[in-house]
Short mmCIF file of C-alpha atoms in Angstrom, two decimals:
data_model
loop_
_atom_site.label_atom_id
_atom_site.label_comp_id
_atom_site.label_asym_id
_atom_site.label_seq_id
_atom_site.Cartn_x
_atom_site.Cartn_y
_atom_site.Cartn_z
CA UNK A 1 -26.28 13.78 -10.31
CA UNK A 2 -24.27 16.68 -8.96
CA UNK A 3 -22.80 19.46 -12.00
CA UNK A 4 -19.71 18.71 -10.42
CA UNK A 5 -18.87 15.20 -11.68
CA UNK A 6 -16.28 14.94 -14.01
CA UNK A 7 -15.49 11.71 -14.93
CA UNK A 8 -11.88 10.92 -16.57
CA UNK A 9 -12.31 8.15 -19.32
CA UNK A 10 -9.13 6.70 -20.00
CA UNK A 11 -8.20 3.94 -22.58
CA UNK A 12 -7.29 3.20 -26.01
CA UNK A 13 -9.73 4.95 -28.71
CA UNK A 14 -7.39 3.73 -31.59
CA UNK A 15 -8.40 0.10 -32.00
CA UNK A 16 -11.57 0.57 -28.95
CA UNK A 17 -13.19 3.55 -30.72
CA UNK A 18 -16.98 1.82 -30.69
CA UNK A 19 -16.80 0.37 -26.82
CA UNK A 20 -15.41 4.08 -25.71
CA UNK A 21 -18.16 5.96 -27.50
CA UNK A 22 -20.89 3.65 -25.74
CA UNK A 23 -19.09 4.40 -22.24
CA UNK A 24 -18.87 8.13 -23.26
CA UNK A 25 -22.66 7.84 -23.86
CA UNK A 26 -23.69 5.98 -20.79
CA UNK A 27 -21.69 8.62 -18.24
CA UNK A 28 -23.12 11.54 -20.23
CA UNK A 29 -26.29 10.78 -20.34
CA UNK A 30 -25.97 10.32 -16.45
CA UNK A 31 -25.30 13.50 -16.26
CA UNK A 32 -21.08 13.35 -15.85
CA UNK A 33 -18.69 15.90 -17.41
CA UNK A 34 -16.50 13.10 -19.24
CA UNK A 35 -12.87 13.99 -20.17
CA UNK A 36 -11.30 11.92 -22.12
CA UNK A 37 -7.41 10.60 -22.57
CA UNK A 38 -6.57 8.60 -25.18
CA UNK A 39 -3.57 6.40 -24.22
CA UNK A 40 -3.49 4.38 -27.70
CA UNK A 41 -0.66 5.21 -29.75
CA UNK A 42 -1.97 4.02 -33.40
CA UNK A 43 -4.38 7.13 -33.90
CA UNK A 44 -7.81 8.24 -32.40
CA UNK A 45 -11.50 8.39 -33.24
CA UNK A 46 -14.00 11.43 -33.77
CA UNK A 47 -16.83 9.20 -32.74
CA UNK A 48 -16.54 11.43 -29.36
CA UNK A 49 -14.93 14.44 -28.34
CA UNK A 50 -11.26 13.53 -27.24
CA UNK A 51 -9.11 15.67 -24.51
CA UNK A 52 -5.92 14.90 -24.27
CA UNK A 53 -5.30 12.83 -27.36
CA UNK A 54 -1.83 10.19 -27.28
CA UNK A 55 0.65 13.16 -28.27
CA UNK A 56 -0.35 15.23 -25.08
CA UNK A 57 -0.01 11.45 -23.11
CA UNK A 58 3.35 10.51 -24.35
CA UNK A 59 4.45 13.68 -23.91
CA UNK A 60 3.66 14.01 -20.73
CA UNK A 61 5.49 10.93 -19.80
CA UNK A 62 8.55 13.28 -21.44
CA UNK A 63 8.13 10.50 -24.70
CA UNK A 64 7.11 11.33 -28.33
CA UNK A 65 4.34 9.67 -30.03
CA UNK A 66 6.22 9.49 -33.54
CA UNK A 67 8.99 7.51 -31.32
CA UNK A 68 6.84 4.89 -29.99
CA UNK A 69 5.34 4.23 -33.02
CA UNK A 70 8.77 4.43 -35.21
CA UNK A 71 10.36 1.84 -32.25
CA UNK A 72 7.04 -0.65 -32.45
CA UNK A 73 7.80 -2.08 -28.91
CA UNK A 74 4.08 -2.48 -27.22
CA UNK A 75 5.79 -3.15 -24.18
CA UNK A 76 7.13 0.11 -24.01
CA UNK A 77 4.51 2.03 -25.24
CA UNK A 78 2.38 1.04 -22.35
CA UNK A 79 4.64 1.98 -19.80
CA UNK A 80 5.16 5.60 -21.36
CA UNK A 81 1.59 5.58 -22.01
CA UNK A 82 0.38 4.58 -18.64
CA UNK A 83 2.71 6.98 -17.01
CA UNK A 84 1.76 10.40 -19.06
CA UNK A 85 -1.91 9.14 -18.50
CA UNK A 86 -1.45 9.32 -14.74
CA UNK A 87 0.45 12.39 -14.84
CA UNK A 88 -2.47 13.98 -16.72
CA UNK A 89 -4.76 12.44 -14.41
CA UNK A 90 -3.03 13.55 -10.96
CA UNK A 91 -2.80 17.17 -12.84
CA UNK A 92 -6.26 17.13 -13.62
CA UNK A 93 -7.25 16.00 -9.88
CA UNK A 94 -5.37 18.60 -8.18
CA UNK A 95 -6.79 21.13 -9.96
CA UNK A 96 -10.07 19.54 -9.26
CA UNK A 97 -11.08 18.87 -12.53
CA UNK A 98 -11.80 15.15 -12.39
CA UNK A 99 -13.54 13.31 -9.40
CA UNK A 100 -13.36 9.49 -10.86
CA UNK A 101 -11.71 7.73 -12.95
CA UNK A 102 -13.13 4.79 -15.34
CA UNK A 103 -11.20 2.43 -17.63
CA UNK A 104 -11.28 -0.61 -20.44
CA UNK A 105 -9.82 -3.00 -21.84
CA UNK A 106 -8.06 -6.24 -22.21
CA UNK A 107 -4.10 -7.24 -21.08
CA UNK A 108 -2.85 -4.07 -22.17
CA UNK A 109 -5.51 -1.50 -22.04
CA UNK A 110 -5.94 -2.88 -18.45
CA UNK A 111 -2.28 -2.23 -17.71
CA UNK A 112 -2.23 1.06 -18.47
CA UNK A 113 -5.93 1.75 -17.11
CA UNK A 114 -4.27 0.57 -13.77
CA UNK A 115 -0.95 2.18 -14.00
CA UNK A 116 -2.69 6.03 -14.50
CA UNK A 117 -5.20 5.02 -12.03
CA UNK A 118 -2.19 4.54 -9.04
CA UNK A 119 -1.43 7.95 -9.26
CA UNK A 120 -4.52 8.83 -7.63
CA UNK A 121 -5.40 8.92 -3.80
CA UNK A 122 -7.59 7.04 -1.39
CA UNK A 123 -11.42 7.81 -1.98
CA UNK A 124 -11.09 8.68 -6.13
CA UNK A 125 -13.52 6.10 -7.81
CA UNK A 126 -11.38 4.12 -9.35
CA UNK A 127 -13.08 1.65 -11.92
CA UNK A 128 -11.43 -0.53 -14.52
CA UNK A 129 -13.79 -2.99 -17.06
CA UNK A 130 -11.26 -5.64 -17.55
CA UNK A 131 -11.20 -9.31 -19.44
CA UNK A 132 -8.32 -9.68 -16.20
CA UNK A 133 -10.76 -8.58 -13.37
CA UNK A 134 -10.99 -12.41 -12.30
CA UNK A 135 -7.34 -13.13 -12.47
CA UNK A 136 -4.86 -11.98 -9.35
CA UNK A 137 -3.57 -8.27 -10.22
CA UNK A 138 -2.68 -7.26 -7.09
CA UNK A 139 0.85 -6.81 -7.22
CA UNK A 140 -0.30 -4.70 -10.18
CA UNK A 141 -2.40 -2.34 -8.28
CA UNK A 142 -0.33 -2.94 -5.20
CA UNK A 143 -2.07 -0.69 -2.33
CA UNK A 144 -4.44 1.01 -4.55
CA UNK A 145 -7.95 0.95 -4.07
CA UNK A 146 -9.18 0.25 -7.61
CA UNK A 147 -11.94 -1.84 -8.24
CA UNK A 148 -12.09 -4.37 -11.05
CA UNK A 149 -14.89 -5.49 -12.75
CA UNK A 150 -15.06 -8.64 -15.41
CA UNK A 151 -16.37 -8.13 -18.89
CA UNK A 152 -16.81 -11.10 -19.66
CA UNK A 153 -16.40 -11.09 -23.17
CA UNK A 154 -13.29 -9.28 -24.86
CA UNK A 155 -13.22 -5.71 -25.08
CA UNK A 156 -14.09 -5.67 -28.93
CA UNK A 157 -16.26 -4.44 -30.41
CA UNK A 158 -20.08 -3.75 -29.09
CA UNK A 159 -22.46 -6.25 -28.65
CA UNK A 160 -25.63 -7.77 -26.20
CA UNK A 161 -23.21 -8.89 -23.41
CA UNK A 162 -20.71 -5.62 -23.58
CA UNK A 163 -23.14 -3.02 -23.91
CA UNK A 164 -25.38 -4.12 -20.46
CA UNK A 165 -21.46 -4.41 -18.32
CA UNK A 166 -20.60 -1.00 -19.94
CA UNK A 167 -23.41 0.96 -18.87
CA UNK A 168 -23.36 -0.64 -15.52
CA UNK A 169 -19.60 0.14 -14.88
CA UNK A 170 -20.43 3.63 -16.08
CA UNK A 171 -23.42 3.49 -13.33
CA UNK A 172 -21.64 2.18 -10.98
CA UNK A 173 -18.62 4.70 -11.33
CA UNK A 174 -20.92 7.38 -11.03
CA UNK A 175 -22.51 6.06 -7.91
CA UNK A 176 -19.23 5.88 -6.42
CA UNK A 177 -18.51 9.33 -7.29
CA UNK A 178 -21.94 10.85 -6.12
CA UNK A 179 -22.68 8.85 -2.73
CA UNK A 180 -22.66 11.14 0.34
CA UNK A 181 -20.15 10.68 2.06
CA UNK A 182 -20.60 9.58 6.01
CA UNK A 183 -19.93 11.95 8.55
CA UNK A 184 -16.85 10.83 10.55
CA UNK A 185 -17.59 10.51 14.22
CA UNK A 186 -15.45 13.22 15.92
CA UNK A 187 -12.12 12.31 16.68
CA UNK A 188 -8.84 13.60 18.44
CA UNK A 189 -6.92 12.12 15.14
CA UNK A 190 -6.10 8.64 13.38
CA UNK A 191 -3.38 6.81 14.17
CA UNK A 192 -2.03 3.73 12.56
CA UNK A 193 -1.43 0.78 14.36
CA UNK A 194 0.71 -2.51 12.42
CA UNK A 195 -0.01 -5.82 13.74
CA UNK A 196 0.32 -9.43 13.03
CA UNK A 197 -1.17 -12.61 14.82
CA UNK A 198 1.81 -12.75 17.01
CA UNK A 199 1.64 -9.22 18.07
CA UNK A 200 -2.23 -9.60 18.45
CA UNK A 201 -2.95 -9.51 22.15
CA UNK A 202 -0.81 -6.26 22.41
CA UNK A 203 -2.40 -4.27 19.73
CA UNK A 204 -6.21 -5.28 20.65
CA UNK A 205 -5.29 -3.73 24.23
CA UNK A 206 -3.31 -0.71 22.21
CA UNK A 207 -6.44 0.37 20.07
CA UNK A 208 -8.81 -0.08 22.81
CA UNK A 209 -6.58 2.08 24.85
CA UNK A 210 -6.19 4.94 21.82
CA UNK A 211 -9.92 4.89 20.92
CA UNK A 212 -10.99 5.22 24.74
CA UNK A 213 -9.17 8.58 24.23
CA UNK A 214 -10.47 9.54 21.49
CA UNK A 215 -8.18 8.55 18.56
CA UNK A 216 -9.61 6.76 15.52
CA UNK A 217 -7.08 3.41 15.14
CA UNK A 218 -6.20 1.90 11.91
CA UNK A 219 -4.64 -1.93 12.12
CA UNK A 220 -2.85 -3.24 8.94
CA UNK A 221 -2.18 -6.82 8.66
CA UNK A 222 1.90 -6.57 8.26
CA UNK A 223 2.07 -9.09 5.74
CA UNK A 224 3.40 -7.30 2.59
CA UNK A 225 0.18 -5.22 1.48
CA UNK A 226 -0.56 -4.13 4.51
CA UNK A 227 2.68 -1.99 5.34
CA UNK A 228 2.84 -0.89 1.65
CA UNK A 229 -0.60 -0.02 2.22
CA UNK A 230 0.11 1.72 5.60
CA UNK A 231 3.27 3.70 4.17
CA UNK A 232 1.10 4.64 1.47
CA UNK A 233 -1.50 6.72 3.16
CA UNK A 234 0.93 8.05 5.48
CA UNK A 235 2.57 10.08 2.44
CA UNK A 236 -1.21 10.67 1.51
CA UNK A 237 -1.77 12.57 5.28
CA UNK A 238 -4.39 10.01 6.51
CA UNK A 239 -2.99 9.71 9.86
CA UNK A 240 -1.79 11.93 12.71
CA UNK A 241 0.60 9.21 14.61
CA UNK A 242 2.05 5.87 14.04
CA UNK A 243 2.29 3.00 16.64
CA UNK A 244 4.47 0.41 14.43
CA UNK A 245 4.21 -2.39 16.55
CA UNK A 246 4.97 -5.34 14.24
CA UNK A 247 7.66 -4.53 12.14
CA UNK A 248 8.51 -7.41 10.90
CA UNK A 249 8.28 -7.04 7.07
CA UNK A 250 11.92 -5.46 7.13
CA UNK A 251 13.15 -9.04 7.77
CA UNK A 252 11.38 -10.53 4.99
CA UNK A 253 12.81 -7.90 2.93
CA UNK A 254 16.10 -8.73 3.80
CA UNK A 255 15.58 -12.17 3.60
CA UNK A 256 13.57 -12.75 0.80
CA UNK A 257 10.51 -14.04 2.74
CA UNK A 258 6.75 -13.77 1.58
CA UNK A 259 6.02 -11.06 3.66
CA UNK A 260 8.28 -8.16 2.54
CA UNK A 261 6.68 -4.47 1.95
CA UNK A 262 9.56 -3.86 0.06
CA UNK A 263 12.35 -1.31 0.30
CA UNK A 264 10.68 1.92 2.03
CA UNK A 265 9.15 0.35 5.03
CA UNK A 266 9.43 2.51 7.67
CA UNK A 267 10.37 5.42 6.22
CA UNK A 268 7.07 7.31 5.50
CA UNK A 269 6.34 8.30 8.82
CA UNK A 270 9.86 9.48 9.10
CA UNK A 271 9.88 11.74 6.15
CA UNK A 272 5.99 12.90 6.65
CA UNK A 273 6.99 14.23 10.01
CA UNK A 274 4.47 12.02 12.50
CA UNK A 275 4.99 11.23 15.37
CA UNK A 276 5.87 7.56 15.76
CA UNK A 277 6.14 4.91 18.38
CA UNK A 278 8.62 1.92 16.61
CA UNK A 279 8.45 -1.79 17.86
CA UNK A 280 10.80 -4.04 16.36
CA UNK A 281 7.99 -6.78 16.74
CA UNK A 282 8.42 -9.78 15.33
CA UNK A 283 11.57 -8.89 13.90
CA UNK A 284 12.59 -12.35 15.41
CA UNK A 285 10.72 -14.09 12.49
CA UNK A 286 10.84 -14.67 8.59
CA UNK A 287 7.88 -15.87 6.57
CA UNK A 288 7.70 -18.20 3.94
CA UNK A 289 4.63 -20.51 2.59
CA UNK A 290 4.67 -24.65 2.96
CA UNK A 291 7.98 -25.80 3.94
CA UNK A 292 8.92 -27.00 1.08
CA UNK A 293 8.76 -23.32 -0.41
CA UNK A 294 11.75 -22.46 2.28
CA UNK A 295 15.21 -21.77 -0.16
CA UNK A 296 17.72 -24.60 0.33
CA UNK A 297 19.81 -22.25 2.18
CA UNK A 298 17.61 -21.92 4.92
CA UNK A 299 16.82 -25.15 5.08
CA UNK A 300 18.96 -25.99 8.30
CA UNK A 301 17.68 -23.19 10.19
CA UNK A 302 15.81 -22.83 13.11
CA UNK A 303 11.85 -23.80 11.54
CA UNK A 304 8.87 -23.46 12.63
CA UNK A 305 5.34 -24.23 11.44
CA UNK A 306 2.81 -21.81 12.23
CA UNK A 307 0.38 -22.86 9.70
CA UNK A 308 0.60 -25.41 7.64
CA UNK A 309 0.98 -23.42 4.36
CA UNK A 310 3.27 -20.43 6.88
CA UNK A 311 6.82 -21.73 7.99
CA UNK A 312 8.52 -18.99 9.83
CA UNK A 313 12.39 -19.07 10.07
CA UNK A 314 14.13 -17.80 13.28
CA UNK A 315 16.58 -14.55 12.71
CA UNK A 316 19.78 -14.59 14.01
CA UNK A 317 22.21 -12.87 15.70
CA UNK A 318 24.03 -11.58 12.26
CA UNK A 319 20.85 -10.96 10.36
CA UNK A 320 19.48 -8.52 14.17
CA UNK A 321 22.52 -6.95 13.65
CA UNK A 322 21.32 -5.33 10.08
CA UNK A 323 18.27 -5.25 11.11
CA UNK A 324 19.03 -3.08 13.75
CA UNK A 325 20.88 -1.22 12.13
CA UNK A 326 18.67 -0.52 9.45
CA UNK A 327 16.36 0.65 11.96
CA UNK A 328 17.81 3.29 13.63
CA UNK A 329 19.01 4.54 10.15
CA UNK A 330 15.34 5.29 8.95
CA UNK A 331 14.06 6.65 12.25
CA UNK A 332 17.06 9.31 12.23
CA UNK A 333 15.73 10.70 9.26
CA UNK A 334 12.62 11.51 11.41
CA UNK A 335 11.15 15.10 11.45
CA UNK A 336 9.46 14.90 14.30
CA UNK A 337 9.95 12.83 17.60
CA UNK A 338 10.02 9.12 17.98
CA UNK A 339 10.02 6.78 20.45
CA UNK A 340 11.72 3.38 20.15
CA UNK A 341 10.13 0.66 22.62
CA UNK A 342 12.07 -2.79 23.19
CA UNK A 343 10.17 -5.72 24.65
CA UNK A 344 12.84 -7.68 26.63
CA UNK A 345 11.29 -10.45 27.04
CA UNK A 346 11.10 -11.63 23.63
CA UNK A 347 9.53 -9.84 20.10
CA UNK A 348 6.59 -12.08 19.71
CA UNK A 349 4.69 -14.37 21.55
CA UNK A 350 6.25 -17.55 20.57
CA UNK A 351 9.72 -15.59 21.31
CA UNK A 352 9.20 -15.18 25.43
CA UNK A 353 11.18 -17.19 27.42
CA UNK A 354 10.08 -20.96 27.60
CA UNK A 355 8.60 -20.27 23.72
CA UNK A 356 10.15 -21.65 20.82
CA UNK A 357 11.89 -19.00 19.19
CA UNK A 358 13.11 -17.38 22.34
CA UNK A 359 16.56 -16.58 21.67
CA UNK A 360 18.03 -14.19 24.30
CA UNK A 361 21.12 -13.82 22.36
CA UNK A 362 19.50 -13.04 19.08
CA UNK A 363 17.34 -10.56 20.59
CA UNK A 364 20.33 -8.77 22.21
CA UNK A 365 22.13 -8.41 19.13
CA UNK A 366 19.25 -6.18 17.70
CA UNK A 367 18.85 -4.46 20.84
CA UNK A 368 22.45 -3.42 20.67
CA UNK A 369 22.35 -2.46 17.25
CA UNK A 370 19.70 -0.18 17.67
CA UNK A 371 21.03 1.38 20.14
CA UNK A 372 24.37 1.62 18.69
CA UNK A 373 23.00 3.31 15.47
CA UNK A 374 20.61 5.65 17.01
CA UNK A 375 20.70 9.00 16.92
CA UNK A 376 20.79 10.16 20.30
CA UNK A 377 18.07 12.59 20.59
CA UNK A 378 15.73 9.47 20.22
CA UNK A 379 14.30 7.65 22.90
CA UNK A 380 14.45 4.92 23.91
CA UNK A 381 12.71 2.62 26.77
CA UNK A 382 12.99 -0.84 27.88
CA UNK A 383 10.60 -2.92 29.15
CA UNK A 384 10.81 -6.52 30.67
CA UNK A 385 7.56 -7.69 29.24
CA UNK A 386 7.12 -9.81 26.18
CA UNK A 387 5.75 -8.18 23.13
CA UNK A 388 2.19 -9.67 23.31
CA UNK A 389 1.08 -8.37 26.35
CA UNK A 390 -1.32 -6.01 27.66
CA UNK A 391 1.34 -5.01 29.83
CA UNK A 392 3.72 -3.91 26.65
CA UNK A 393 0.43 -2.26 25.46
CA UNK A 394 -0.25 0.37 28.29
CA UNK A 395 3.96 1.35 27.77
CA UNK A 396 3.39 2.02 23.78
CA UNK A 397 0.20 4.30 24.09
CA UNK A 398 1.46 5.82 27.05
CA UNK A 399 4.77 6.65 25.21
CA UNK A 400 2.61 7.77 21.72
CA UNK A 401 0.15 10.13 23.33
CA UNK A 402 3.80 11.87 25.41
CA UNK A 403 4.31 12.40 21.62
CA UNK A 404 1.09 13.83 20.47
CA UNK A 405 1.01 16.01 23.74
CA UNK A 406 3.84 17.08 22.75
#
C-alpha cells in the first residue's frame, strides 16, 4: 500500500454511524489515509474521526445546515448535500489530497454518494456500496465512470452479510487506487472519433488511417452516452483532435428521439480549443425504439426499421434547416481551426442515392444552412462520396492531420 493513498469516505454518519466505522476500519487497516465527509444532516458520530462534518458540506453547497433541517424537505437536503460533498471532494482532489473515493448507502445515501462522486475525473476510483447497484442508474451517473457494487442487504446496521461486502468494497477501492498503472504505448496524440453503425465503414478506414500515423483513436457509440461521454473528456483534456463524424445526436435532441446527448453536443471541442473535423453524419436520421414508441406526430413520416426495437424517422427539409443552423453556430465559437466536411452523396449509408432515405432535397437544405451560418474563416469542402465510404474516410483524416500540422 503506497503512504500516498487517501481515501475520501463519503456518506451519512447520522443514522449509518456503525456500517461507516467498519468501512473506516477496513481502509485503515489497509493502510489508506481515510478522510471523511459526512453528508447526513441529522447529526454525526464520534465512533471515527470525522473531516468535514454536514455544516462544512452544506455550506459548501452555499446552504446552512440549521436550514435544511428547520425546512425538513429530504429531497432537498440531498441535492445541497450531494453538491457541497462534491465541491469538497473536487477541492480536496486538486490539491491532491484524496486519490479515491468510496461510498454507502441505500436510495438516498446512494444519490448523494453518486452526485459528489461526478465531480471527479476519469481514472479517480470511484466506488459506491449500494442496495440500487442492480437497478439501471445510469442516467444518474450519466458519463461517469463509477462503479456500483450490490449490498445485498440494506445498509443498516452491521451484520454477517454486510460486514464481508464492506471490507471487500474497501479492498477493492484500494486496489483500484494502488494498481500500476500501464505504460501508454507512445503516441503522436488521441483523437476522438464519433461513429454509429451507419457511419461504420467510414470510421473503421478513419482510425486505421490515424493510428497508422501514430495517433491513439477513441470511437464513441453516438447514441446518447456516448457523445455526453465524448464531450465530457474533451473538457477533461483527454484528447488532442476531434473527427465528429456521426453527429447525429443533435437531431434527436431536437426531436425528442432516444438518442439525444442533450443540449451541449458539439460544443466542447469548440470551447476547449481542439482542433476538429465536423461531419453532419447521419444528421438525415432520428431514433426512436419499437414503432409503436414513435409520438403520434411522427407517425406519418418517412419510417424506417432498422432493428426491430430501432425505428429511425427521416429529417426533413425544415428540421436540416435548424440543424444546420445550429451547426455552424457552435463551430463559430471555435478557438482553434475547424474543418466542416459534407458528403454529397448522402449522410449515411442508407441515405446514398438508390437507398431509402436518400433525399437530395433534404440534404441540400442542411448543406445550405451550414453554409449560410458559417463563419467564414471556416472551411469548408465538398465531396461527392457518400458518408460510409472509405473514400469519405481518406478526405476527413487528410483534412484533420492539415489541422494538427497546423
Amino acid at each position: 500500500m503506497s503512504e500516498k493513498t487517501k481515501v475520501a469516505m463519503v456518506g451519512c454518519f447520522d443514522t449509518k454511524a456503525e456500517d461507516f466505522a467498519y468501512l473506516h476500519s477496513c481502509l485503515t487497516k489497509g493502510g489508506a489515509e481515510v478522510v471523511s465527509i459526512n453528508t447526513g444532516v441529522l447529526g454525526s458520530t464520534d465512533q471515527f474521526p470525522v473531516n468535514f462534518e454536514a455544516d462544512k458540506v452544506a455550506e459548501a453547497a452555499e446552504q446552512y445546515i440549521t436550514a435544511l433541517r428547520k425546512a425538513n424537505d429530504r429531497g432537498e437536503a440531498l441535492i445541497v448535500m450531494g453538491k457541497g460533498a462534491g465541491q469538497i471532494l473536487a477541492d480536496l482532489f486538486q490539491k491532491n489530497e484524496i486519490n479515491a473515493v468510496i461510498g454507502m448507502g441505500g436510495g438516498g445515501g446512494t444519490f448523494v454518494a453518486i452526485e459528489a462522486m461526478k465531480t471527479l475525473p476519469f481514472g479517480v476510483p470511484k466506488l459506491c456500496l449500494s442496495t440500487l447497484a442492480t437497478k439501471d442508474l445510469s442516467e444518474k451517473i450519466e458519463d461517469k465512470d463509477i462503479v456500483l457494487m450490490p449490498s445485498i442487504v440494506d445498509v443498516a446496521g452491521l451484520n454477517r452479510i454486510s460486514r464481508v461486502l464492506i471490507n471487500q468494497a474497501a479492498g477493492a477501492v484500494l486496489g483500484m487506487a494502488n494498481i500500476v498503472p500501464l505504460k501508454d504505448s507512445d503516441t503522436k496524440g488521441s483523437i476522438a472519433l464519433s461513429v454509429f453503425g451507419n457511419t461504420t465503414v467510414c470510421a473503421n478506414r478513419a482510425s486505421e488511417i490515424l493510428k497508422s500515423k501514430g495517433y491513439d483513436v477513441l470511437a464513441f457509440h453516438a447514441v446518447g452516452t456516448g457523445g455526453k461521454t465524448m464531450e465530457s473528456l474533451m473538457e477533461e483534456g483527454v484528447f488532442d483532435a476531434v473527427l465528429d463524424l456521426t453527429t447525429t445526436e443533435l437531431a434527436d435532441e431536437l426531436c425528442g428521439g432516444i438518442c439525444s446527448a442533450g443540449p451541449h453536443r458539439l460544443k466542447s471541442a469548440s470551447k476547449m480549443g481542439l482542433p476538429q473535423v465536423v461531419v453532419p453524419g447521419c444528421i438525415d436520421m432520428v431514433n426512436f425504439a419499437a414503432k409503436s414508441t414513435v409520438p403520434e406526430k411522427y407517425q406519418d413520416r418517412h419510417l424506417f426499421s432498422w432493428a426491430p426495437d430501432v425505428t429511425l424517422m427521416r429529417t426533413n427539409k425544415d428540421e436540416n434547416d435548424i440543424l444546420g443552423r445550429q451547426i455552424a453556430e457552435r463551430l463559430n465559437s471555435s478557438k482553434n481551426a475547424v474543418t466542416v466536411v459534407l458528403p454529397l452523396n448522402g449522410l449515411s449509408k442508407i441515405g446514398a442515392k438508390g437507398e431509402v432515405f436518400y433525399d437530395a432535397e433534404a440534404d441540400k437544405q442542411l448543406f445550405k444552412s451550414i453554409c449560410e451560418h458559417l463563419d467564414s474563416k471556416i472551411k469548408v469542402v465538398e465531396v461527392d462520396v457518400n458518408v460510409n465510404t472509405s473514400e469519405f474516410a481518406e478526405v476527413i483524416t487528410e483534412e484533420l492531420l492539415l489541422l494538427m500540422d497546423k
